[in-house]
Amino acid sequence: MRKALWRCNSGHYFSGPNCPLDGWSFQGAQEVVEIIRQMQERGEIPSIRQLREKRLGQGVLDRVIIVEFGGERSAFDGFAPEGYIIEGHYVPLRKLGQDYL
């Protein structure tokens, strides 16, 4: 099972129109939610390529990740990392540059 998640300016990842942790949203969030919903209704498996073909803007695509789960029981709707490992080094969320937020 694959799920699309998108990044909040606080570093959280979520799959709705607003981040459930702080309420943040972005221009294009509702559009990507609707595209994913339509894909699910048609039984399509989301991918970045498919989202690009749906003409989502690069600014939206820069926030999107696709997570593949082993099954529906293990799937989640969002997560809040404390930091990222970038080029082999752990970087706390508070020290990340704008490219990651």
PDB file of N, CA and C in Angstrom:
ATOM      1  N   MET A   1       0.830  -1.172   0.000  1.00  0.00           N
ATOM      2  CA  MET A   1       0.000   0.000   0.000  1.00  0.00           C
ATOM      3  C   MET A   1       0.883   1.247   0.000  1.00  0.00           C
ATOM      4  N   ARG A   2       0.573   2.193  -0.881  1.00  0.00           N
ATOM      5  CA  ARG A   2       1.309   3.463  -0.941  1.00  0.00           C
ATOM      6  C   ARG A   2       0.422   4.605  -0.471  1.00  0.00           C
ATOM      7  N   LYS A   3       1.069   5.557   0.156  1.00  0.00           N
ATOM      8  CA  LYS A   3       0.358   6.732   0.630  1.00  0.00           C
ATOM      9  C   LYS A   3       1.189   7.967   0.332  1.00  0.00           C
ATOM     10  N   ALA A   4       0.531   9.027  -0.110  1.00  0.00           N
ATOM     11  CA  ALA A   4       1.201  10.305  -0.342  1.00  0.00           C
ATOM     12  C   ALA A   4       1.091  11.149   0.915  1.00  0.00           C
ATOM     13  N   LEU A   5       2.199  11.741   1.305  1.00  0.00           N
ATOM     14  CA  LEU A   5       2.246  12.667   2.438  1.00  0.00           C
ATOM     15  C   LEU A   5       2.961  13.920   1.967  1.00  0.00           C
ATOM     16  N   TRP A   6       2.671  15.053   2.578  1.00  0.00           N
ATOM     17  CA  TRP A   6       3.353  16.292   2.204  1.00  0.00           C
ATOM     18  C   TRP A   6       3.850  16.992   3.437  1.00  0.00           C
ATOM     19  N   ARG A   7       4.894  17.775   3.233  1.00  0.00           N
ATOM     20  CA  ARG A   7       5.647  18.383   4.334  1.00  0.00           C
ATOM     21  C   ARG A   7       5.062  19.737   4.735  1.00  0.00           C
ATOM     22  N   CYS A   8       4.932  19.906   6.026  1.00  0.00           N
ATOM     23  CA  CYS A   8       4.505  21.140   6.675  1.00  0.00           C
ATOM     24  C   CYS A   8       5.729  22.048   6.855  1.00  0.00           C
ATOM     25  N   ASN A   9       5.525  23.337   6.992  1.00  0.00           N
ATOM     26  CA  ASN A   9       6.648  24.249   7.255  1.00  0.00           C
ATOM     27  C   ASN A   9       7.320  23.973   8.592  1.00  0.00           C
ATOM     28  N   SER A  10       6.672  23.217   9.463  1.00  0.00           N
ATOM     29  CA  SER A  10       7.274  22.836  10.744  1.00  0.00           C
ATOM     30  C   SER A  10       8.023  21.513  10.657  1.00  0.00           C
ATOM     31  N   GLY A  11       8.056  20.910   9.467  1.00  0.00           N
ATOM     32  CA  GLY A  11       8.757  19.644   9.276  1.00  0.00           C
ATOM     33  C   GLY A  11       7.888  18.421   9.440  1.00  0.00           C
ATOM     34  N   HIS A  12       6.637  18.597   9.846  1.00  0.00           N
ATOM     35  CA  HIS A  12       5.703  17.473   9.963  1.00  0.00           C
ATOM     36  C   HIS A  12       5.314  17.005   8.564  1.00  0.00           C
ATOM     37  N   TYR A  13       4.861  15.770   8.464  1.00  0.00           N
ATOM     38  CA  TYR A  13       4.297  15.244   7.216  1.00  0.00           C
ATOM     39  C   TYR A  13       2.866  14.817   7.500  1.00  0.00           C
ATOM     40  N   PHE A  14       1.968  15.118   6.576  1.00  0.00           N
ATOM     41  CA  PHE A  14       0.554  14.816   6.781  1.00  0.00           C
ATOM     42  C   PHE A  14      -0.105  14.534   5.432  1.00  0.00           C
ATOM     43  N   SER A  15      -1.371  14.082   5.459  1.00  0.00           N
ATOM     44  CA  SER A  15      -2.039  13.703   4.214  1.00  0.00           C
ATOM     45  C   SER A  15      -3.395  14.370   4.040  1.00  0.00           C
ATOM     46  N   GLY A  16      -3.634  15.453   4.733  1.00  0.00           N
ATOM     47  CA  GLY A  16      -4.898  16.177   4.595  1.00  0.00           C
ATOM     48  C   GLY A  16      -4.661  17.593   4.113  1.00  0.00           C
ATOM     49  N   PRO A  17      -5.691  18.399   4.092  1.00  0.00           N
ATOM     50  CA  PRO A  17      -5.530  19.777   3.625  1.00  0.00           C
ATOM     51  C   PRO A  17      -4.796  20.674   4.624  1.00  0.00           C
ATOM     52  N   ASN A  18      -4.795  20.284   5.905  1.00  0.00           N
ATOM     53  CA  ASN A  18      -4.107  21.043   6.948  1.00  0.00           C
ATOM     54  C   ASN A  18      -3.322  20.095   7.831  1.00  0.00           C
ATOM     55  N   CYS A  19      -2.187  20.565   8.345  1.00  0.00           N
ATOM     56  CA  CYS A  19      -1.411  19.760   9.287  1.00  0.00           C
ATOM     57  C   CYS A  19      -2.226  19.578  10.562  1.00  0.00           C
ATOM     58  N   PRO A  20      -2.441  18.349  11.004  1.00  0.00           N
ATOM     59  CA  PRO A  20      -3.228  18.120  12.218  1.00  0.00           C
ATOM     60  C   PRO A  20      -2.509  18.561  13.492  1.00  0.00           C
ATOM     61  N   LEU A  21      -1.209  18.826  13.417  1.00  0.00           N
ATOM     62  CA  LEU A  21      -0.464  19.220  14.613  1.00  0.00           C
ATOM     63  C   LEU A  21      -0.457  20.723  14.849  1.00  0.00           C
ATOM     64  N   ASP A  22      -0.477  21.515  13.761  1.00  0.00           N
ATOM     65  CA  ASP A  22      -0.440  22.965  13.966  1.00  0.00           C
ATOM     66  C   ASP A  22      -1.385  23.744  13.052  1.00  0.00           C
ATOM     67  N   GLY A  23      -2.161  23.036  12.209  1.00  0.00           N
ATOM     68  CA  GLY A  23      -3.148  23.681  11.361  1.00  0.00           C
ATOM     69  C   GLY A  23      -2.613  24.295  10.078  1.00  0.00           C
ATOM     70  N   TRP A  24      -1.307  24.221   9.865  1.00  0.00           N
ATOM     71  CA  TRP A  24      -0.684  24.856   8.703  1.00  0.00           C
ATOM     72  C   TRP A  24      -1.167  24.216   7.408  1.00  0.00           C
ATOM     73  N   SER A  25      -1.224  25.006   6.351  1.00  0.00           N
ATOM     74  CA  SER A  25      -1.564  24.512   5.023  1.00  0.00           C
ATOM     75  C   SER A  25      -0.730  25.282   4.005  1.00  0.00           C
ATOM     76  N   PHE A  26      -0.857  24.934   2.747  1.00  0.00           N
ATOM     77  CA  PHE A  26      -0.114  25.610   1.691  1.00  0.00           C
ATOM     78  C   PHE A  26      -0.968  25.671   0.439  1.00  0.00           C
ATOM     79  N   GLN A  27      -0.638  26.603  -0.448  1.00  0.00           N
ATOM     80  CA  GLN A  27      -1.357  26.729  -1.699  1.00  0.00           C
ATOM     81  C   GLN A  27      -1.121  25.457  -2.519  1.00  0.00           C
ATOM     82  N   GLY A  28      -2.190  24.787  -2.872  1.00  0.00           N
ATOM     83  CA  GLY A  28      -2.101  23.536  -3.612  1.00  0.00           C
ATOM     84  C   GLY A  28      -2.422  22.324  -2.756  1.00  0.00           C
ATOM     85  N   ALA A  29      -2.546  22.508  -1.437  1.00  0.00           N
ATOM     86  CA  ALA A  29      -2.826  21.360  -0.557  1.00  0.00           C
ATOM     87  C   ALA A  29      -4.168  20.717  -0.888  1.00  0.00           C
ATOM     88  N   GLN A  30      -5.203  21.530  -1.042  1.00  0.00           N
ATOM     89  CA  GLN A  30      -6.519  20.978  -1.345  1.00  0.00           C
ATOM     90  C   GLN A  30      -6.515  20.272  -2.697  1.00  0.00           C
ATOM     91  N   GLU A  31      -5.756  20.809  -3.644  1.00  0.00           N
ATOM     92  CA  GLU A  31      -5.661  20.199  -4.979  1.00  0.00           C
ATOM     93  C   GLU A  31      -5.029  18.809  -4.903  1.00  0.00           C
ATOM     94  N   VAL A  32      -3.932  18.669  -4.157  1.00  0.00           N
ATOM     95  CA  VAL A  32      -3.273  17.369  -4.062  1.00  0.00           C
ATOM     96  C   VAL A  32      -4.150  16.378  -3.291  1.00  0.00           C
ATOM     97  N   VAL A  33      -4.880  16.851  -2.276  1.00  0.00           N
ATOM     98  CA  VAL A  33      -5.811  15.976  -1.548  1.00  0.00           C
ATOM     99  C   VAL A  33      -6.856  15.422  -2.515  1.00  0.00           C
ATOM    100  N   GLU A  34      -7.403  16.281  -3.355  1.00  0.00           N
ATOM    101  CA  GLU A  34      -8.439  15.865  -4.304  1.00  0.00           C
ATOM    102  C   GLU A  34      -7.880  14.919  -5.358  1.00  0.00           C
ATOM    103  N   ILE A  35      -6.701  15.189  -5.865  1.00  0.00           N
ATOM    104  CA  ILE A  35      -6.084  14.308  -6.866  1.00  0.00           C
ATOM    105  C   ILE A  35      -5.843  12.920  -6.273  1.00  0.00           C
ATOM    106  N   ILE A  36      -5.323  12.850  -5.063  1.00  0.00           N
ATOM    107  CA  ILE A  36      -5.081  11.556  -4.401  1.00  0.00           C
ATOM    108  C   ILE A  36      -6.402  10.829  -4.179  1.00  0.00           C
ATOM    109  N   ARG A  37      -7.441  11.545  -3.749  1.00  0.00           N
ATOM    110  CA  ARG A  37      -8.744  10.923  -3.536  1.00  0.00           C
ATOM    111  C   ARG A  37      -9.264  10.308  -4.837  1.00  0.00           C
ATOM    112  N   GLN A  38      -9.170  11.049  -5.927  1.00  0.00           N
ATOM    113  CA  GLN A  38      -9.628  10.540  -7.229  1.00  0.00           C
ATOM    114  C   GLN A  38      -8.815   9.318  -7.655  1.00  0.00           C
ATOM    115  N   MET A  39      -7.513   9.359  -7.432  1.00  0.00           N
ATOM    116  CA  MET A  39      -6.673   8.215  -7.781  1.00  0.00           C
ATOM    117  C   MET A  39      -7.091   6.979  -6.990  1.00  0.00           C
ATOM    118  N   GLN A  40      -7.350   7.156  -5.693  1.00  0.00           N
ATOM    119  CA  GLN A  40      -7.767   6.036  -4.851  1.00  0.00           C
ATOM    120  C   GLN A  40      -9.096   5.461  -5.333  1.00  0.00           C
ATOM    121  N   GLU A  41     -10.025   6.328  -5.699  1.00  0.00           N
ATOM    122  CA  GLU A  41     -11.321   5.860  -6.201  1.00  0.00           C
ATOM    123  C   GLU A  41     -11.168   5.010  -7.455  1.00  0.00           C
ATOM    124  N   ARG A  42     -10.177   5.330  -8.283  1.00  0.00           N
ATOM    125  CA  ARG A  42      -9.935   4.574  -9.517  1.00  0.00           C
ATOM    126  C   ARG A  42      -9.017   3.377  -9.286  1.00  0.00           C
ATOM    127  N   GLY A  43      -8.568   3.186  -8.049  1.00  0.00           N
ATOM    128  CA  GLY A  43      -7.684   2.065  -7.756  1.00  0.00           C
ATOM    129  C   GLY A  43      -6.255   2.286  -8.206  1.00  0.00           C
ATOM    130  N   GLU A  44      -5.896   3.532  -8.493  1.00  0.00           N
ATOM    131  CA  GLU A  44      -4.536   3.857  -8.930  1.00  0.00           C
ATOM    132  C   GLU A  44      -3.608   3.950  -7.721  1.00  0.00           C
ATOM    133  N   ILE A  45      -2.380   3.552  -7.908  1.00  0.00           N
ATOM    134  CA  ILE A  45      -1.366   3.623  -6.861  1.00  0.00           C
ATOM    135  C   ILE A  45      -0.583   4.919  -7.074  1.00  0.00           C
ATOM    136  N   PRO A  46      -0.541   5.802  -6.080  1.00  0.00           N
ATOM    137  CA  PRO A  46       0.121   7.092  -6.283  1.00  0.00           C
ATOM    138  C   PRO A  46       1.631   6.967  -6.479  1.00  0.00           C
ATOM    139  N   SER A  47       2.146   7.845  -7.317  1.00  0.00           N
ATOM    140  CA  SER A  47       3.587   7.974  -7.519  1.00  0.00           C
ATOM    141  C   SER A  47       3.867   9.441  -7.838  1.00  0.00           C
ATOM    142  N   ILE A  48       5.100   9.854  -7.658  1.00  0.00           N
ATOM    143  CA  ILE A  48       5.477  11.218  -8.001  1.00  0.00           C
ATOM    144  C   ILE A  48       5.263  11.446  -9.497  1.00  0.00           C
ATOM    145  N   ARG A  49       5.595  10.477 -10.311  1.00  0.00           N
ATOM    146  CA  ARG A  49       5.407  10.609 -11.764  1.00  0.00           C
ATOM    147  C   ARG A  49       3.944  10.886 -12.093  1.00  0.00           C
ATOM    148  N   GLN A  50       3.034  10.126 -11.482  1.00  0.00           N
ATOM    149  CA  GLN A  50       1.607  10.332 -11.750  1.00  0.00           C
ATOM    150  C   GLN A  50       1.153  11.714 -11.284  1.00  0.00           C
ATOM    151  N   LEU A  51       1.645  12.151 -10.136  1.00  0.00           N
ATOM    152  CA  LEU A  51       1.267  13.478  -9.645  1.00  0.00           C
ATOM    153  C   LEU A  51       1.792  14.572 -10.573  1.00  0.00           C
ATOM    154  N   ARG A  52       2.985  14.373 -11.100  1.00  0.00           N
ATOM    155  CA  ARG A  52       3.544  15.325 -12.060  1.00  0.00           C
ATOM    156  C   ARG A  52       2.685  15.350 -13.328  1.00  0.00           C
ATOM    157  N   GLU A  53       2.242  14.176 -13.770  1.00  0.00           N
ATOM    158  CA  GLU A  53       1.386  14.099 -14.960  1.00  0.00           C
ATOM    159  C   GLU A  53       0.036  14.784 -14.741  1.00  0.00           C
ATOM    160  N   LYS A  54      -0.398  14.886 -13.483  1.00  0.00           N
ATOM    161  CA  LYS A  54      -1.654  15.580 -13.154  1.00  0.00           C
ATOM    162  C   LYS A  54      -1.433  17.093 -13.114  1.00  0.00           C
ATOM    163  N   ARG A  55      -0.209  17.499 -13.445  1.00  0.00           N
ATOM    164  CA  ARG A  55       0.172  18.909 -13.557  1.00  0.00           C
ATOM    165  C   ARG A  55       0.205  19.646 -12.222  1.00  0.00           C
ATOM    166  N   LEU A  56       0.547  18.929 -11.162  1.00  0.00           N
ATOM    167  CA  LEU A  56       0.802  19.618  -9.899  1.00  0.00           C
ATOM    168  C   LEU A  56       2.050  20.465 -10.074  1.00  0.00           C
ATOM    169  N   GLY A  57       2.065  21.649  -9.501  1.00  0.00           N
ATOM    170  CA  GLY A  57       3.221  22.523  -9.609  1.00  0.00           C
ATOM    171  C   GLY A  57       4.431  21.968  -8.874  1.00  0.00           C
ATOM    172  N   GLN A  58       5.614  22.382  -9.295  1.00  0.00           N
ATOM    173  CA  GLN A  58       6.846  21.889  -8.677  1.00  0.00           C
ATOM    174  C   GLN A  58       6.914  22.263  -7.198  1.00  0.00           C
ATOM    175  N   GLY A  59       6.364  23.429  -6.826  1.00  0.00           N
ATOM    176  CA  GLY A  59       6.353  23.818  -5.418  1.00  0.00           C
ATOM    177  C   GLY A  59       5.594  22.837  -4.543  1.00  0.00           C
ATOM    178  N   VAL A  60       4.504  22.283  -5.073  1.00  0.00           N
ATOM    179  CA  VAL A  60       3.740  21.255  -4.352  1.00  0.00           C
ATOM    180  C   VAL A  60       4.518  19.946  -4.365  1.00  0.00           C
ATOM    181  N   LEU A  61       5.018  19.559  -5.538  1.00  0.00           N
ATOM    182  CA  LEU A  61       5.753  18.293  -5.647  1.00  0.00           C
ATOM    183  C   LEU A  61       6.995  18.278  -4.742  1.00  0.00           C
ATOM    184  N   ASP A  62       7.608  19.427  -4.533  1.00  0.00           N
ATOM    185  CA  ASP A  62       8.780  19.488  -3.650  1.00  0.00           C
ATOM    186  C   ASP A  62       8.437  19.098  -2.216  1.00  0.00           C
ATOM    187  N   ARG A  63       7.184  19.178  -1.839  1.00  0.00           N
ATOM    188  CA  ARG A  63       6.741  18.837  -0.480  1.00  0.00           C
ATOM    189  C   ARG A  63       6.269  17.389  -0.351  1.00  0.00           C
ATOM    190  N   VAL A  64       6.020  16.716  -1.476  1.00  0.00           N
ATOM    191  CA  VAL A  64       5.371  15.402  -1.462  1.00  0.00           C
ATOM    192  C   VAL A  64       6.389  14.268  -1.356  1.00  0.00           C
ATOM    193  N   ILE A  65       6.047  13.278  -0.534  1.00  0.00           N
ATOM    194  CA  ILE A  65       6.759  12.000  -0.518  1.00  0.00           C
ATOM    195  C   ILE A  65       5.712  10.899  -0.689  1.00  0.00           C
ATOM    196  N   ILE A  66       6.137   9.784  -1.231  1.00  0.00           N
ATOM    197  CA  ILE A  66       5.282   8.604  -1.335  1.00  0.00           C
ATOM    198  C   ILE A  66       5.894   7.549  -0.425  1.00  0.00           C
ATOM    199  N   VAL A  67       5.076   7.039   0.487  1.00  0.00           N
ATOM    200  CA  VAL A  67       5.535   6.023   1.441  1.00  0.00           C
ATOM    201  C   VAL A  67       4.836   4.715   1.088  1.00  0.00           C
ATOM    202  N   GLU A  68       5.622   3.656   0.972  1.00  0.00           N
ATOM    203  CA  GLU A  68       5.031   2.349   0.694  1.00  0.00           C
ATOM    204  C   GLU A  68       5.053   1.538   1.982  1.00  0.00           C
ATOM    205  N   PHE A  69       3.878   1.104   2.396  1.00  0.00           N
ATOM    206  CA  PHE A  69       3.709   0.331   3.625  1.00  0.00           C
ATOM    207  C   PHE A  69       3.540  -1.140   3.286  1.00  0.00           C
ATOM    208  N   GLY A  70       3.868  -2.006   4.236  1.00  0.00           N
ATOM    209  CA  GLY A  70       3.711  -3.439   4.052  1.00  0.00           C
ATOM    210  C   GLY A  70       2.257  -3.874   4.022  1.00  0.00           C
ATOM    211  N   GLY A  71       1.369  -3.070   4.580  1.00  0.00           N
ATOM    212  CA  GLY A  71      -0.057  -3.368   4.600  1.00  0.00           C
ATOM    213  C   GLY A  71      -0.827  -2.213   5.195  1.00  0.00           C
ATOM    214  N   GLU A  72      -2.140  -2.254   5.062  1.00  0.00           N
ATOM    215  CA  GLU A  72      -2.976  -1.171   5.572  1.00  0.00           C
ATOM    216  C   GLU A  72      -2.886  -1.019   7.086  1.00  0.00           C
ATOM    217  N   ARG A  73      -2.673  -2.121   7.803  1.00  0.00           N
ATOM    218  CA  ARG A  73      -2.593  -2.050   9.268  1.00  0.00           C
ATOM    219  C   ARG A  73      -1.417  -1.207   9.746  1.00  0.00           C
ATOM    220  N   SER A  74      -0.353  -1.152   8.963  1.00  0.00           N
ATOM    221  CA  SER A  74       0.828  -0.394   9.389  1.00  0.00           C
ATOM    222  C   SER A  74       0.852   1.033   8.838  1.00  0.00           C
ATOM    223  N   ALA A  75      -0.119   1.388   8.003  1.00  0.00           N
ATOM    224  CA  ALA A  75      -0.147   2.720   7.384  1.00  0.00           C
ATOM    225  C   ALA A  75      -0.542   3.785   8.401  1.00  0.00           C
ATOM    226  N   PHE A  76       0.032   4.968   8.256  1.00  0.00           N
ATOM    227  CA  PHE A  76      -0.334   6.102   9.101  1.00  0.00           C
ATOM    228  C   PHE A  76      -0.575   7.324   8.229  1.00  0.00           C
ATOM    229  N   ASP A  77      -1.193   8.355   8.809  1.00  0.00           N
ATOM    230  CA  ASP A  77      -1.599   9.542   8.066  1.00  0.00           C
ATOM    231  C   ASP A  77      -0.643  10.712   8.211  1.00  0.00           C
ATOM    232  N   GLY A  78       0.377  10.571   9.019  1.00  0.00           N
ATOM    233  CA  GLY A  78       1.343  11.649   9.188  1.00  0.00           C
ATOM    234  C   GLY A  78       2.399  11.278  10.205  1.00  0.00           C
ATOM    235  N   PHE A  79       3.431  12.100  10.277  1.00  0.00           N
ATOM    236  CA  PHE A  79       4.456  11.908  11.296  1.00  0.00           C
ATOM    237  C   PHE A  79       5.188  13.224  11.527  1.00  0.00           C
ATOM    238  N   ALA A  80       5.866  13.289  12.662  1.00  0.00           N
ATOM    239  CA  ALA A  80       6.576  14.498  13.058  1.00  0.00           C
ATOM    240  C   ALA A  80       8.012  14.126  13.420  1.00  0.00           C
ATOM    241  N   PRO A  81       8.939  14.240  12.465  1.00  0.00           N
ATOM    242  CA  PRO A  81      10.333  13.873  12.755  1.00  0.00           C
ATOM    243  C   PRO A  81      11.007  14.910  13.650  1.00  0.00           C
ATOM    244  N   GLU A  82      12.005  14.465  14.392  1.00  0.00           N
ATOM    245  CA  GLU A  82      12.807  15.367  15.221  1.00  0.00           C
ATOM    246  C   GLU A  82      13.964  15.942  14.421  1.00  0.00           C
ATOM    247  N   GLY A  83      14.302  15.294  13.334  1.00  0.00           N
ATOM    248  CA  GLY A  83      15.399  15.732  12.495  1.00  0.00           C
ATOM    249  C   GLY A  83      15.545  14.789  11.321  1.00  0.00           C
ATOM    250  N   TYR A  84      16.491  15.082  10.445  1.00  0.00           N
ATOM    251  CA  TYR A  84      16.740  14.267   9.272  1.00  0.00           C
ATOM    252  C   TYR A  84      18.207  13.857   9.232  1.00  0.00           C
ATOM    253  N   ILE A  85      18.488  12.761   8.581  1.00  0.00           N
ATOM    254  CA  ILE A  85      19.868  12.375   8.305  1.00  0.00           C
ATOM    255  C   ILE A  85      20.147  12.819   6.874  1.00  0.00           C
ATOM    256  N   ILE A  86      21.092  13.721   6.736  1.00  0.00           N
ATOM    257  CA  ILE A  86      21.429  14.307   5.443  1.00  0.00           C
ATOM    258  C   ILE A  86      22.912  14.085   5.198  1.00  0.00           C
ATOM    259  N   GLU A  87      23.218  13.411   4.093  1.00  0.00           N
ATOM    260  CA  GLU A  87      24.599  13.087   3.734  1.00  0.00           C
ATOM    261  C   GLU A  87      25.334  12.422   4.910  1.00  0.00           C
ATOM    262  N   GLY A  88      24.623  11.515   5.585  1.00  0.00           N
ATOM    263  CA  GLY A  88      25.235  10.729   6.655  1.00  0.00           C
ATOM    264  C   GLY A  88      25.303  11.406   8.006  1.00  0.00           C
ATOM    265  N   HIS A  89      24.775  12.627   8.131  1.00  0.00           N
ATOM    266  CA  HIS A  89      24.833  13.361   9.400  1.00  0.00           C
ATOM    267  C   HIS A  89      23.432  13.716   9.867  1.00  0.00           C
ATOM    268  N   TYR A  90      23.203  13.512  11.164  1.00  0.00           N
ATOM    269  CA  TYR A  90      21.912  13.865  11.750  1.00  0.00           C
ATOM    270  C   TYR A  90      21.826  15.382  11.917  1.00  0.00           C
ATOM    271  N   VAL A  91      20.719  15.962  11.440  1.00  0.00           N
ATOM    272  CA  VAL A  91      20.496  17.400  11.566  1.00  0.00           C
ATOM    273  C   VAL A  91      19.152  17.594  12.274  1.00  0.00           C
ATOM    274  N   PRO A  92      19.168  18.172  13.486  1.00  0.00           N
ATOM    275  CA  PRO A  92      17.902  18.414  14.187  1.00  0.00           C
ATOM    276  C   PRO A  92      17.005  19.340  13.363  1.00  0.00           C
ATOM    277  N   LEU A  93      15.721  19.154  13.491  1.00  0.00           N
ATOM    278  CA  LEU A  93      14.754  19.936  12.734  1.00  0.00           C
ATOM    279  C   LEU A  93      15.001  21.437  12.877  1.00  0.00           C
ATOM    280  N   ARG A  94      15.344  21.895  14.047  1.00  0.00           N
ATOM    281  CA  ARG A  94      15.539  23.333  14.292  1.00  0.00           C
ATOM    282  C   ARG A  94      16.725  23.915  13.537  1.00  0.00           C
ATOM    283  N   LYS A  95      17.615  23.042  13.026  1.00  0.00           N
ATOM    284  CA  LYS A  95      18.798  23.521  12.299  1.00  0.00           C
ATOM    285  C   LYS A  95      18.694  23.323  10.786  1.00  0.00           C
ATOM    286  N   LEU A  96      17.544  22.836  10.316  1.00  0.00           N
ATOM    287  CA  LEU A  96      17.384  22.598   8.885  1.00  0.00           C
ATOM    288  C   LEU A  96      17.148  23.897   8.130  1.00  0.00           C
ATOM    289  N   GLY A  97      17.624  23.935   6.893  1.00  0.00           N
ATOM    290  CA  GLY A  97      17.389  25.073   6.031  1.00  0.00           C
ATOM    291  C   GLY A  97      16.009  25.014   5.413  1.00  0.00           C
ATOM    292  N   GLN A  98      15.626  26.091   4.736  1.00  0.00           N
ATOM    293  CA  GLN A  98      14.310  26.218   4.121  1.00  0.00           C
ATOM    294  C   GLN A  98      13.995  25.115   3.102  1.00  0.00           C
ATOM    295  N   ASP A  99      15.013  24.536   2.470  1.00  0.00           N
ATOM    296  CA  ASP A  99      14.755  23.477   1.498  1.00  0.00           C
ATOM    297  C   ASP A  99      14.067  22.277   2.137  1.00  0.00           C
ATOM    298  N   TYR A 100      14.251  22.092   3.420  1.00  0.00           N
ATOM    299  CA  TYR A 100      13.691  20.932   4.116  1.00  0.00           C
ATOM    300  C   TYR A 100      12.442  21.270   4.917  1.00  0.00           C
ATOM    301  N   LEU A 101      12.021  22.515   4.893  1.00  0.00           N
ATOM    302  CA  LEU A 101      10.845  22.928   5.660  1.00  0.00           C
ATOM    303  C   LEU A 101       9.786  23.531   4.777  1.00  0.00           C
TER     304      LEU A 101
END
